[in-house]
Short mmCIF file of C-alpha atoms (C1' of nucleotides) in Angstrom, two decimals:
data_model
loop_
_atom_site.label_atom_id
_atom_site.label_comp_id
_atom_site.label_asym_id
_atom_site.label_seq_id
_atom_site.Cartn_x
_atom_site.Cartn_y
_atom_site.Cartn_z
CA MET A 1 24.34 -36.90 -103.56
CA LEU A 2 22.04 -35.36 -106.12
CA THR A 3 21.71 -31.65 -105.43
CA GLN A 4 20.08 -28.90 -107.35
CA ASN A 5 23.37 -27.25 -108.18
CA ALA A 6 24.51 -30.43 -109.87
CA VAL A 7 21.93 -29.56 -112.48
CA PRO A 8 22.68 -26.18 -114.02
CA SER A 9 19.66 -25.59 -116.20
CA HIS A 10 21.43 -22.83 -118.09
CA SER A 11 23.92 -25.33 -119.48
CA PHE A 12 21.35 -26.66 -121.99
CA CYS A 13 22.56 -26.82 -125.56
CA PRO A 14 19.71 -26.77 -128.03
CA SER A 15 21.48 -28.84 -130.68
CA LEU A 16 22.79 -31.72 -128.68
CA GLY A 17 25.69 -33.17 -130.65
CA SER A 18 26.06 -36.13 -128.42
CA GLN A 19 24.08 -36.87 -125.30
CA LYS A 20 24.97 -33.83 -123.31
CA GLY A 21 22.93 -32.46 -120.44
CA VAL A 22 22.13 -33.25 -116.87
CA VAL A 23 22.64 -36.92 -117.39
CA GLU A 24 26.32 -36.27 -118.19
CA LEU A 25 26.91 -34.67 -114.82
CA MET A 26 25.84 -37.33 -112.38
CA GLY A 27 25.79 -40.98 -111.53
CA ALA A 28 27.60 -43.57 -109.39
CA PRO A 29 30.29 -45.59 -111.13
CA MET A 30 29.82 -49.33 -111.47
CA ALA A 31 31.56 -52.09 -113.34
CA PHE A 32 30.31 -55.31 -115.05
CA GLY A 33 32.27 -58.21 -116.43
CA ARG A 34 31.84 -59.72 -119.88
CA ASN A 35 28.34 -61.20 -120.31
CA ALA A 36 27.29 -59.94 -116.88
CA GLU A 37 23.58 -58.99 -116.61
CA ILE A 38 23.03 -55.29 -115.85
CA TYR A 39 19.24 -55.65 -115.60
CA GLY A 40 16.57 -58.09 -116.71
CA GLU A 41 13.43 -57.69 -118.69
CA ASN A 42 10.41 -56.80 -116.53
CA GLU A 43 12.63 -55.71 -113.59
CA PRO A 44 11.62 -52.32 -112.17
CA ALA A 45 13.33 -49.54 -114.13
CA ASP A 46 14.72 -47.75 -111.11
CA TYR A 47 17.97 -46.61 -112.69
CA LEU A 48 19.35 -45.38 -115.99
CA TYR A 49 22.87 -45.84 -117.16
CA ARG A 50 25.56 -44.09 -119.10
CA VAL A 51 28.31 -46.14 -120.66
CA VAL A 52 31.80 -45.00 -119.64
CA SER A 53 33.85 -47.76 -121.28
CA GLY A 54 33.07 -51.13 -122.82
CA ALA A 55 29.84 -51.91 -124.59
CA VAL A 56 26.27 -53.05 -123.78
CA ARG A 57 23.59 -54.96 -125.58
CA THR A 58 19.87 -54.95 -124.80
CA TYR A 59 17.75 -57.85 -125.87
CA ARG A 60 14.54 -59.85 -125.64
CA VAL A 61 14.06 -63.58 -126.22
CA LEU A 62 11.02 -65.27 -127.72
CA CYS A 63 9.66 -68.39 -126.07
CA ASP A 64 11.50 -70.72 -128.36
CA GLY A 65 14.86 -69.09 -127.71
CA ARG A 66 15.17 -66.71 -130.60
CA ARG A 67 16.90 -63.55 -129.38
CA GLN A 68 16.40 -60.03 -130.70
CA ILE A 69 19.00 -57.49 -129.79
CA GLY A 70 17.39 -54.11 -129.49
CA ALA A 71 20.47 -51.94 -129.47
CA PHE A 72 24.22 -51.70 -128.79
CA TYR A 73 25.43 -48.93 -126.51
CA MET A 74 28.90 -47.50 -126.71
CA PRO A 75 30.79 -45.07 -124.42
CA GLY A 76 28.74 -41.89 -124.03
CA ASP A 77 25.42 -43.58 -124.77
CA VAL A 78 22.57 -43.65 -122.26
CA PHE A 79 20.40 -46.71 -121.88
CA GLY A 80 17.76 -48.15 -119.54
CA LEU A 81 15.53 -45.11 -119.92
CA GLU A 82 11.96 -46.35 -119.97
CA SER A 83 8.73 -44.41 -119.69
CA GLY A 84 7.02 -47.34 -118.01
CA HIS A 85 8.15 -48.53 -114.60
CA ALA A 86 9.61 -51.79 -115.86
CA HIS A 87 12.43 -52.53 -118.36
CA ALA A 88 11.22 -53.77 -121.74
CA PHE A 89 14.58 -55.39 -122.49
CA SER A 90 17.31 -57.08 -120.64
CA ALA A 91 20.83 -55.51 -120.68
CA GLU A 92 24.22 -57.19 -120.57
CA ALA A 93 27.82 -56.07 -120.77
CA ILE A 94 29.35 -57.25 -124.06
CA SER A 95 32.84 -56.83 -122.79
CA ASP A 96 34.13 -55.62 -119.39
CA THR A 97 32.14 -52.42 -118.97
CA LYS A 98 32.05 -49.42 -116.73
CA VAL A 99 28.84 -47.40 -116.38
CA LEU A 100 27.46 -44.49 -114.40
CA VAL A 101 24.24 -45.36 -112.66
CA ILE A 102 21.63 -42.70 -112.16
CA LYS A 103 18.58 -42.98 -109.88
CA ARG A 104 15.52 -42.50 -112.01
CA LYS A 105 13.37 -41.15 -109.19
CA ALA A 106 15.91 -38.52 -108.37
CA LEU A 107 16.16 -37.49 -111.99
CA GLU A 108 12.38 -37.35 -112.35
CA ALA A 109 12.12 -35.27 -109.20
CA ILE A 110 14.54 -32.78 -110.73
CA ALA A 111 12.63 -32.86 -114.01
CA GLY A 112 9.49 -31.91 -112.08
CA ARG A 113 11.20 -28.75 -110.94
CA ASP A 114 13.43 -27.93 -113.91
CA SER A 115 11.69 -27.98 -117.26
CA GLU A 116 14.98 -28.00 -119.06
CA VAL A 117 15.89 -31.32 -117.47
CA ALA A 118 12.45 -32.65 -118.30
CA ARG A 119 13.13 -31.62 -121.91
CA GLN A 120 16.40 -33.46 -121.89
CA LEU A 121 14.74 -36.66 -120.64
CA TRP A 122 12.19 -36.32 -123.40
CA GLU A 123 14.96 -35.71 -125.91
CA LEU A 124 16.76 -38.88 -124.88
CA THR A 125 13.64 -40.98 -125.28
CA GLY A 126 13.04 -39.31 -128.66
CA ARG A 127 16.51 -40.22 -129.81
CA GLU A 128 15.94 -43.81 -128.74
CA LEU A 129 12.71 -43.79 -130.71
CA GLU A 130 14.54 -42.60 -133.85
CA ARG A 131 17.08 -45.33 -133.39
CA ALA A 132 14.33 -47.99 -133.11
CA GLN A 133 12.64 -46.59 -136.26
CA ASP A 134 15.92 -46.82 -138.16
CA HIS A 135 16.30 -50.39 -136.86
CA ILE A 136 12.83 -51.22 -138.22
CA LEU A 137 13.81 -49.87 -141.56
CA ALA A 138 17.03 -52.02 -141.56
CA LEU A 139 14.98 -55.15 -140.86
CA ILE A 140 12.99 -55.02 -144.10
CA LYS A 141 16.17 -54.94 -146.20
CA THR A 142 18.09 -57.83 -147.75
CA ALA A 143 20.82 -59.64 -145.81
CA GLU A 144 23.59 -57.71 -147.58
CA GLU A 145 21.87 -54.37 -147.01
CA ARG A 146 21.41 -55.12 -143.31
CA VAL A 147 25.06 -55.93 -142.88
CA VAL A 148 26.08 -52.83 -144.77
CA SER A 149 23.71 -50.70 -142.63
CA PHE A 150 25.28 -52.16 -139.54
CA LEU A 151 28.83 -51.52 -140.72
CA LEU A 152 27.99 -47.91 -141.69
CA GLU A 153 26.40 -47.41 -138.26
CA MET A 154 29.40 -48.87 -136.53
CA ALA A 155 31.71 -46.74 -138.62
CA VAL A 156 30.14 -43.69 -136.99
CA ARG A 157 29.89 -45.09 -133.46
CA ALA A 158 32.92 -47.45 -133.03
CA SER A 159 35.79 -46.44 -135.32
CA ARG A 160 39.31 -45.44 -134.34
CA ASP A 161 41.53 -44.00 -137.09
CA GLY A 162 39.51 -45.31 -140.03
CA GLN A 163 39.12 -48.80 -138.55
CA ILE A 164 36.00 -50.24 -136.89
CA GLU A 165 36.53 -52.08 -133.68
CA LEU A 166 33.57 -54.41 -133.21
CA PRO A 167 33.07 -55.24 -129.51
CA MET A 168 30.36 -57.81 -130.27
CA SER A 169 30.37 -61.36 -131.65
CA ARG A 170 28.90 -62.59 -134.92
CA ARG A 171 26.01 -64.00 -132.94
CA ASP A 172 25.26 -60.56 -131.46
CA ILE A 173 25.40 -59.02 -134.95
CA ALA A 174 23.16 -61.72 -136.34
CA ASP A 175 20.59 -61.32 -133.57
CA TYR A 176 20.66 -57.53 -134.03
CA LEU A 177 20.04 -57.83 -137.78
CA GLY A 178 17.58 -60.71 -137.68
CA LEU A 179 19.93 -62.99 -139.65
CA THR A 180 21.98 -66.12 -138.87
CA ILE A 181 25.60 -66.01 -137.99
CA GLU A 182 26.42 -67.89 -141.18
CA THR A 183 24.72 -65.32 -143.34
CA VAL A 184 26.53 -62.49 -141.55
CA SER A 185 29.85 -64.25 -142.02
CA ARG A 186 29.21 -65.12 -145.68
CA THR A 187 28.11 -61.55 -146.43
CA MET A 188 31.16 -60.03 -144.88
CA THR A 189 33.40 -62.45 -146.67
CA HIS A 190 31.69 -61.48 -149.90
CA LEU A 191 32.07 -57.75 -149.20
CA GLU A 192 35.78 -58.40 -148.62
CA SER A 193 36.13 -60.44 -151.82
CA THR A 194 34.80 -57.41 -153.74
CA SER A 195 37.28 -55.08 -151.95
CA THR A 196 34.36 -53.14 -150.37
CA ILE A 197 35.72 -53.82 -146.89
CA GLU A 198 38.87 -55.29 -145.36
CA MET A 199 38.82 -57.59 -142.31
CA ARG A 200 42.09 -57.27 -140.41
CA SER A 201 40.62 -59.68 -137.90
CA SER A 202 37.05 -60.82 -137.44
CA ARG A 203 36.50 -57.92 -135.01
CA ARG A 204 38.45 -55.30 -136.95
CA VAL A 205 37.03 -53.96 -140.19
CA VAL A 206 38.05 -51.17 -142.54
CA LEU A 207 35.60 -49.69 -144.98
CA LYS A 208 37.51 -49.53 -148.28
CA ASN A 209 34.80 -48.24 -150.53
CA GLN A 210 32.19 -45.98 -148.88
CA ALA A 211 30.55 -45.19 -152.20
CA THR A 212 29.81 -48.81 -152.89
CA LEU A 213 28.64 -49.30 -149.31
CA ARG A 214 26.21 -46.41 -149.53
CA ARG A 215 24.90 -47.85 -152.80
CA LEU A 216 24.51 -51.30 -151.21
CA ASN A 217 22.67 -49.73 -148.27
CA GLY A 218 19.34 -49.68 -150.14
CA MET B 1 -7.06 -20.40 -128.67
CA LEU B 2 -4.72 -22.27 -126.40
CA THR B 3 -5.07 -20.90 -122.91
CA GLN B 4 -3.62 -21.95 -119.62
CA ASN B 5 -7.04 -22.99 -118.30
CA ALA B 6 -7.42 -25.43 -121.18
CA VAL B 7 -4.62 -27.34 -119.47
CA PRO B 8 -5.69 -28.41 -115.99
CA SER B 9 -2.56 -30.03 -114.65
CA HIS B 10 -4.51 -31.57 -111.83
CA SER B 11 -6.32 -33.82 -114.32
CA PHE B 12 -3.32 -36.06 -114.74
CA CYS B 13 -3.96 -39.78 -114.33
CA PRO B 14 -0.83 -41.77 -113.37
CA SER B 15 -1.87 -44.98 -115.08
CA LEU B 16 -3.02 -43.69 -118.47
CA GLY B 17 -5.33 -46.38 -119.82
CA SER B 18 -5.52 -44.81 -123.17
CA GLN B 19 -3.81 -41.57 -124.22
CA LYS B 20 -5.46 -39.25 -121.79
CA GLY B 21 -4.09 -35.95 -120.64
CA VAL B 22 -3.66 -32.47 -121.98
CA VAL B 23 -3.48 -33.70 -125.56
CA GLU B 24 -7.05 -34.92 -125.27
CA LEU B 25 -8.36 -31.54 -124.43
CA MET B 26 -7.25 -29.39 -127.30
CA GLY B 27 -6.61 -29.11 -131.01
CA ALA B 28 -8.31 -27.75 -134.12
CA PRO B 29 -10.39 -30.21 -136.14
CA MET B 30 -9.25 -31.07 -139.64
CA ALA B 31 -10.31 -33.64 -142.27
CA PHE B 32 -8.32 -35.65 -144.83
CA GLY B 33 -9.63 -37.79 -147.69
CA ARG B 34 -8.62 -41.33 -148.43
CA ASN B 35 -4.82 -41.46 -149.26
CA ALA B 36 -4.32 -37.73 -148.60
CA GLU B 37 -0.98 -36.76 -147.23
CA ILE B 38 -1.11 -35.29 -143.71
CA TYR B 39 2.59 -34.46 -143.65
CA GLY B 40 5.70 -35.54 -145.47
CA GLU B 41 9.02 -36.98 -144.27
CA ASN B 42 11.50 -34.19 -143.46
CA GLU B 43 8.84 -31.55 -143.22
CA PRO B 44 9.06 -29.42 -140.05
CA ALA B 45 7.22 -31.12 -137.24
CA ASP B 46 5.12 -28.07 -136.22
CA TYR B 47 2.05 -29.97 -135.23
CA LEU B 48 0.97 -33.16 -133.62
CA TYR B 49 -2.33 -34.97 -134.31
CA ARG B 50 -4.94 -37.00 -132.57
CA VAL B 51 -7.08 -39.27 -134.68
CA VAL B 52 -10.84 -38.68 -134.17
CA SER B 53 -12.19 -41.01 -136.82
CA GLY B 54 -10.71 -42.97 -139.68
CA ALA B 55 -7.17 -44.28 -139.66
CA VAL B 56 -3.65 -43.12 -140.51
CA ARG B 57 -0.47 -44.82 -141.65
CA THR B 58 3.07 -43.44 -141.25
CA TYR B 59 5.75 -44.70 -143.65
CA ARG B 60 9.17 -44.28 -145.21
CA VAL B 61 10.32 -45.31 -148.71
CA LEU B 62 13.71 -46.66 -149.64
CA CYS B 63 15.36 -45.31 -152.74
CA ASP B 64 14.20 -48.24 -154.91
CA GLY B 65 10.56 -47.82 -153.83
CA ARG B 66 10.30 -50.39 -151.04
CA ARG B 67 7.91 -48.86 -148.44
CA GLN B 68 8.04 -49.49 -144.70
CA ILE B 69 4.89 -48.62 -142.71
CA GLY B 70 6.01 -47.50 -139.33
CA ALA B 71 2.59 -47.62 -137.60
CA PHE B 72 -1.13 -47.50 -137.95
CA TYR B 73 -3.08 -44.99 -135.89
CA MET B 74 -6.71 -45.47 -134.91
CA PRO B 75 -9.21 -43.14 -133.23
CA GLY B 76 -7.74 -41.91 -129.93
CA ASP B 77 -4.12 -42.38 -130.97
CA VAL B 78 -1.68 -39.50 -131.11
CA PHE B 79 0.84 -39.30 -133.91
CA GLY B 80 3.36 -36.83 -135.39
CA LEU B 81 5.14 -36.36 -132.06
CA GLU B 82 8.82 -36.04 -132.82
CA SER B 83 11.64 -34.96 -130.61
CA GLY B 84 13.59 -33.54 -133.52
CA HIS B 85 12.17 -30.59 -135.44
CA ALA B 86 11.42 -32.62 -138.59
CA HIS B 87 9.11 -35.58 -139.18
CA ALA B 88 10.98 -38.91 -139.61
CA PHE B 89 8.07 -40.41 -141.45
CA SER B 90 5.31 -39.36 -143.87
CA ALA B 91 1.75 -39.70 -142.77
CA GLU B 92 -1.36 -40.42 -144.90
CA ALA B 93 -4.98 -40.97 -144.20
CA ILE B 94 -5.94 -44.62 -144.93
CA SER B 95 -9.62 -43.84 -145.21
CA ASP B 96 -11.51 -40.52 -144.82
CA THR B 97 -10.09 -39.26 -141.56
CA LYS B 98 -10.79 -36.59 -139.01
CA VAL B 99 -8.02 -35.42 -136.73
CA LEU B 100 -7.39 -32.70 -134.10
CA VAL B 101 -4.29 -30.70 -134.87
CA ILE B 102 -2.23 -29.34 -132.00
CA LYS B 103 0.49 -26.70 -132.32
CA ARG B 104 3.68 -28.21 -131.04
CA LYS B 105 5.19 -24.95 -129.98
CA ALA B 106 2.21 -24.09 -127.88
CA LEU B 107 2.30 -27.47 -126.24
CA GLU B 108 5.96 -27.20 -125.52
CA ALA B 109 5.52 -23.76 -124.08
CA ILE B 110 2.94 -25.19 -121.72
CA ALA B 111 5.20 -28.08 -120.88
CA GLY B 112 7.92 -25.58 -119.94
CA ARG B 113 5.60 -24.18 -117.26
CA ASP B 114 3.71 -27.29 -116.28
CA SER B 115 5.80 -30.32 -115.40
CA GLU B 116 2.79 -32.57 -115.53
CA VAL B 117 2.27 -31.72 -119.21
CA ALA B 118 5.97 -32.24 -119.84
CA ARG B 119 5.57 -35.65 -118.29
CA GLN B 120 2.67 -36.52 -120.50
CA LEU B 121 4.63 -35.55 -123.57
CA TRP B 122 7.49 -37.78 -122.41
CA GLU B 123 5.01 -40.55 -121.75
CA LEU B 124 3.55 -40.35 -125.27
CA THR B 125 7.01 -40.61 -126.81
CA GLY B 126 7.80 -43.50 -124.48
CA ARG B 127 4.64 -45.34 -125.51
CA GLU B 128 5.64 -44.75 -129.18
CA LEU B 129 9.10 -46.24 -128.40
CA GLU B 130 7.52 -49.34 -126.87
CA ARG B 131 5.40 -49.78 -130.02
CA ALA B 132 8.48 -49.51 -132.25
CA GLN B 133 10.27 -52.06 -130.10
CA ASP B 134 7.36 -54.50 -130.37
CA HIS B 135 7.40 -53.87 -134.15
CA ILE B 136 11.13 -54.80 -134.25
CA LEU B 137 10.40 -58.00 -132.41
CA ALA B 138 7.63 -58.85 -134.92
CA LEU B 139 10.03 -58.37 -137.84
CA ILE B 140 12.30 -61.17 -136.81
CA LYS B 141 9.54 -63.72 -136.80
CA THR B 142 8.30 -65.98 -139.57
CA ALA B 143 5.64 -64.85 -142.03
CA GLU B 144 2.86 -66.66 -140.21
CA GLU B 145 3.94 -65.32 -136.83
CA ARG B 146 3.99 -61.81 -138.19
CA VAL B 147 0.51 -62.02 -139.60
CA VAL B 148 -0.69 -63.49 -136.30
CA SER B 149 0.99 -60.71 -134.36
CA PHE B 150 -0.72 -58.22 -136.57
CA LEU B 151 -4.12 -59.78 -136.16
CA LEU B 152 -3.77 -59.95 -132.33
CA GLU B 153 -2.71 -56.31 -132.30
CA MET B 154 -5.68 -55.32 -134.40
CA ALA B 155 -8.02 -57.40 -132.27
CA VAL B 156 -7.18 -55.08 -129.45
CA ARG B 157 -7.20 -51.86 -131.42
CA ALA B 158 -9.81 -52.25 -134.14
CA SER B 159 -12.48 -54.73 -133.16
CA ARG B 160 -16.20 -54.22 -132.77
CA ASP B 161 -18.24 -56.95 -131.15
CA GLY B 162 -15.67 -59.69 -131.65
CA GLN B 163 -14.96 -58.81 -135.25
CA ILE B 164 -11.86 -57.02 -136.53
CA GLU B 165 -12.52 -54.20 -139.02
CA LEU B 166 -9.32 -53.66 -140.98
CA PRO B 167 -9.17 -50.18 -142.39
CA MET B 168 -6.06 -50.92 -144.44
CA SER B 169 -5.32 -52.85 -147.65
CA ARG B 170 -3.27 -56.02 -147.96
CA ARG B 171 -0.49 -53.85 -149.38
CA ASP B 172 -0.41 -51.74 -146.21
CA ILE B 173 -0.36 -54.85 -144.04
CA ALA B 174 2.38 -56.32 -146.14
CA ASP B 175 4.43 -53.14 -145.92
CA TYR B 176 3.90 -52.96 -142.19
CA LEU B 177 5.06 -56.63 -141.68
CA GLY B 178 7.89 -56.64 -144.26
CA LEU B 179 6.17 -59.26 -146.43
CA THR B 180 4.52 -59.33 -149.83
CA ILE B 181 0.81 -59.08 -150.34
CA GLU B 182 0.77 -62.59 -151.75
CA THR B 183 2.37 -63.99 -148.59
CA VAL B 184 -0.10 -62.06 -146.39
CA SER B 185 -3.00 -63.35 -148.43
CA ARG B 186 -1.78 -66.90 -148.48
CA THR B 187 -1.12 -66.91 -144.74
CA MET B 188 -4.60 -65.60 -143.95
CA THR B 189 -6.17 -68.12 -146.28
CA HIS B 190 -4.22 -70.82 -144.55
CA LEU B 191 -5.27 -69.58 -141.07
CA GLU B 192 -8.83 -69.76 -142.23
CA SER B 193 -8.48 -73.28 -143.69
CA THR B 194 -7.40 -74.39 -140.23
CA SER B 195 -10.41 -72.62 -138.63
CA THR B 196 -8.09 -70.34 -136.70
CA ILE B 197 -9.76 -67.27 -138.15
CA GLU B 198 -12.79 -66.46 -140.27
CA MET B 199 -12.81 -63.92 -143.04
CA ARG B 200 -16.29 -62.53 -143.49
CA SER B 201 -14.78 -60.28 -146.10
CA SER B 202 -11.17 -59.42 -146.92
CA ARG B 203 -11.39 -56.50 -144.42
CA ARG B 204 -13.54 -58.22 -141.78
CA VAL B 205 -11.80 -60.91 -139.70
CA VAL B 206 -12.98 -62.94 -136.66
CA LEU B 207 -10.49 -64.67 -134.49
CA LYS B 208 -11.96 -68.19 -133.95
CA ASN B 209 -9.20 -69.74 -131.84
CA GLN B 210 -7.21 -67.35 -129.67
CA ALA B 211 -5.28 -70.19 -128.03
CA THR B 212 -3.93 -71.32 -131.36
CA LEU B 213 -3.18 -67.77 -132.37
CA ARG B 214 -1.21 -67.11 -129.21
CA ARG B 215 0.70 -70.28 -129.82
CA LEU B 216 1.42 -69.25 -133.42
CA ASN B 217 2.62 -65.84 -132.24
CA GLY B 218 6.07 -67.13 -131.36
"C1'" DC C 1 -21.09 -53.54 -169.64
"C1'" DG C 2 -16.55 -52.76 -169.73
"C1'" DT C 3 -12.60 -50.92 -166.85
"C1'" DG C 4 -9.75 -50.80 -162.98
"C1'" DC C 5 -8.49 -52.01 -158.51
"C1'" DA C 6 -8.05 -55.35 -154.60
"C1'" DG C 7 -7.46 -59.84 -153.38
"C1'" DT C 8 -6.44 -64.72 -154.25
"C1'" DT C 9 -4.09 -68.62 -156.17
"C1'" DG C 10 -0.46 -71.27 -158.62
"C1'" DA C 11 4.19 -72.47 -160.45
"C1'" DG C 12 8.94 -71.69 -160.47
"C1'" DC C 13 12.79 -69.39 -158.41
"C1'" DA C 14 16.07 -67.09 -155.30
"C1'" DA C 15 17.59 -65.86 -150.88
"C1'" DA C 16 18.51 -67.16 -146.53
"C1'" DT C 17 18.44 -71.01 -143.22
"C1'" DT C 18 19.70 -75.50 -141.59
"C1'" DC C 19 22.85 -79.00 -140.91
"C1'" DA C 20 27.47 -80.36 -140.93
"C1'" DA C 21 32.35 -80.13 -141.08
"C1'" DC C 22 36.52 -77.80 -140.25
"C1'" DG C 23 40.29 -74.20 -138.74
"C1'" DC C 24 41.94 -71.09 -135.39
"C1'" DT C 25 42.54 -69.32 -130.89
"C1'" DT C 26 42.34 -69.61 -125.96
"C1'" DG C 27 42.31 -71.55 -121.66
"C1'" DT C 28 42.94 -75.54 -118.59
"C1'" DG C 29 44.56 -79.59 -116.49
"C1'" DG C 30 47.74 -83.50 -116.64
"C1'" DC D 1 55.07 -78.22 -121.98
"C1'" DC D 2 51.76 -80.58 -124.38
"C1'" DA D 3 47.05 -82.43 -125.06
"C1'" DC D 4 42.69 -81.43 -125.33
"C1'" DA D 5 38.22 -79.17 -124.91
"C1'" DA D 6 35.50 -75.13 -125.80
"C1'" DG D 7 34.21 -71.11 -128.17
"C1'" DC D 8 34.23 -68.41 -132.26
"C1'" DG D 9 34.29 -67.88 -137.01
"C1'" DT D 10 34.18 -69.64 -141.70
"C1'" DT D 11 32.83 -72.60 -145.47
"C1'" DG D 12 29.98 -76.12 -148.09
"C1'" DA D 13 25.72 -78.67 -149.43
"C1'" DA D 14 20.99 -79.47 -149.02
"C1'" DT D 15 16.66 -77.58 -147.79
"C1'" DT D 16 13.05 -74.34 -146.86
"C1'" DT D 17 10.77 -70.07 -146.81
"C1'" DG D 18 9.05 -66.45 -148.88
"C1'" DC D 19 9.40 -63.86 -153.32
"C1'" DT D 20 8.51 -63.09 -158.33
"C1'" DC D 21 5.83 -63.48 -162.13
"C1'" DA D 22 1.45 -64.55 -163.95
"C1'" DA D 23 -3.25 -65.58 -164.30
"C1'" DC D 24 -7.69 -65.17 -162.66
"C1'" DT D 25 -11.90 -63.69 -159.65
"C1'" DG D 26 -14.98 -60.51 -157.54
"C1'" DC D 27 -16.49 -56.15 -156.88
"C1'" DA D 28 -17.30 -51.14 -157.34
"C1'" DC D 29 -17.98 -47.48 -160.37
"C1'" DG D 30 -18.19 -45.04 -164.55
#
DNA sequence: CGTGCAGTTGAGCAAATTCAACGCTTGTGG
DNA sequence: CCACAAGCGTTGAATTTGCTCAACTGCACG
């Protein structure tokens, strides 16, 4: 159960390198298979989630079927945190995924008593806002710049010994970047043909020339 | 000065219609002329702001000069609220603008003591996040859909007796929607030619056919 | 009365999409 | 074990959307 002593307010670290804090210390484990829905748009936002392993996408669909992916979440990331009482996006497991589930009400109750926890909740929402703002900036760029932005983001968040492991399909990438799968595919092929990246497989990418990539990032 | 009794925590309203709460009750008045900078990107975020009259745009520029407008703020709106200690965007007055300036440190100090104020700060950031997410969704749409989204948004936020008063230029609209001014202009002309809207002047628009607009919104 | 800025309009062009075909891998059932 | 279907990714050709470049109008302001 959630108890006060599970929430040591003195453990706060002012410059949160990754998402440390109370949210790291609690939650019930839960597993989802590939493409399983974790929650749906407009469902009550009673829980938030921390990815343990696997990967998650959040998305919305327009009436005619176009899908916008809001974000990808990797191990360590927190998602499902909404200020309103309903989820603005749906969430699905991209691959088999383990998460920790945290009761929102319990967390808010703690936040009401412990201002440090309240501050961490605010901080998480603020970081999500920054992410969304960066996403907006990416969406006004050219196709090549968007793909490069994405690869540079993934290099930080999903690389193992200099090699990016993409958990998501070309369709997911396209829907994240507001492009078609063909454009994503063509752009990556072009980046490879200029020795800017290397594709060991369609899901394994190595950035060969970071200087060029940063220049192409706009 | 900021005093505890300026912050009646019992005044909290759980379903904030507009941005009510502690932020409504304080702040030093300040005025900015048309196009004046209120703050710059990367400057320390020591203050937040509430628009009293006029209008504000926040924006970022890419290295080659492309500008992305993050949001427009109208009277009653709060802006400049960042979770980090630096502003992620620059802010400028669109027209002559009056704002109330609130010291962030003071507000955070109060939030540390009063969990209701902390919750309101969180709520404001959450609302900003929702806005950014809606903006992302708009940016994957076609040009016409983006313009329609914009007009529908402005109908809610900037209309007086059934008529939208746009405080911003075509360039601002274009940079908000990720389009060119020519495309914005052409699209609006086209909407007028189909009797969907009426332009009494370039800054004064009437929505003639909301049903069509909602259909065109994607 | 000119000058400058904001907005509109037109013609041609480029970037990204659409439509279509094909290769590769994976899983499934005969 | 093989045949075959399904999903994913890539590639090509034609098309479309929105952009670039350019001219022109209306209006505010000196």
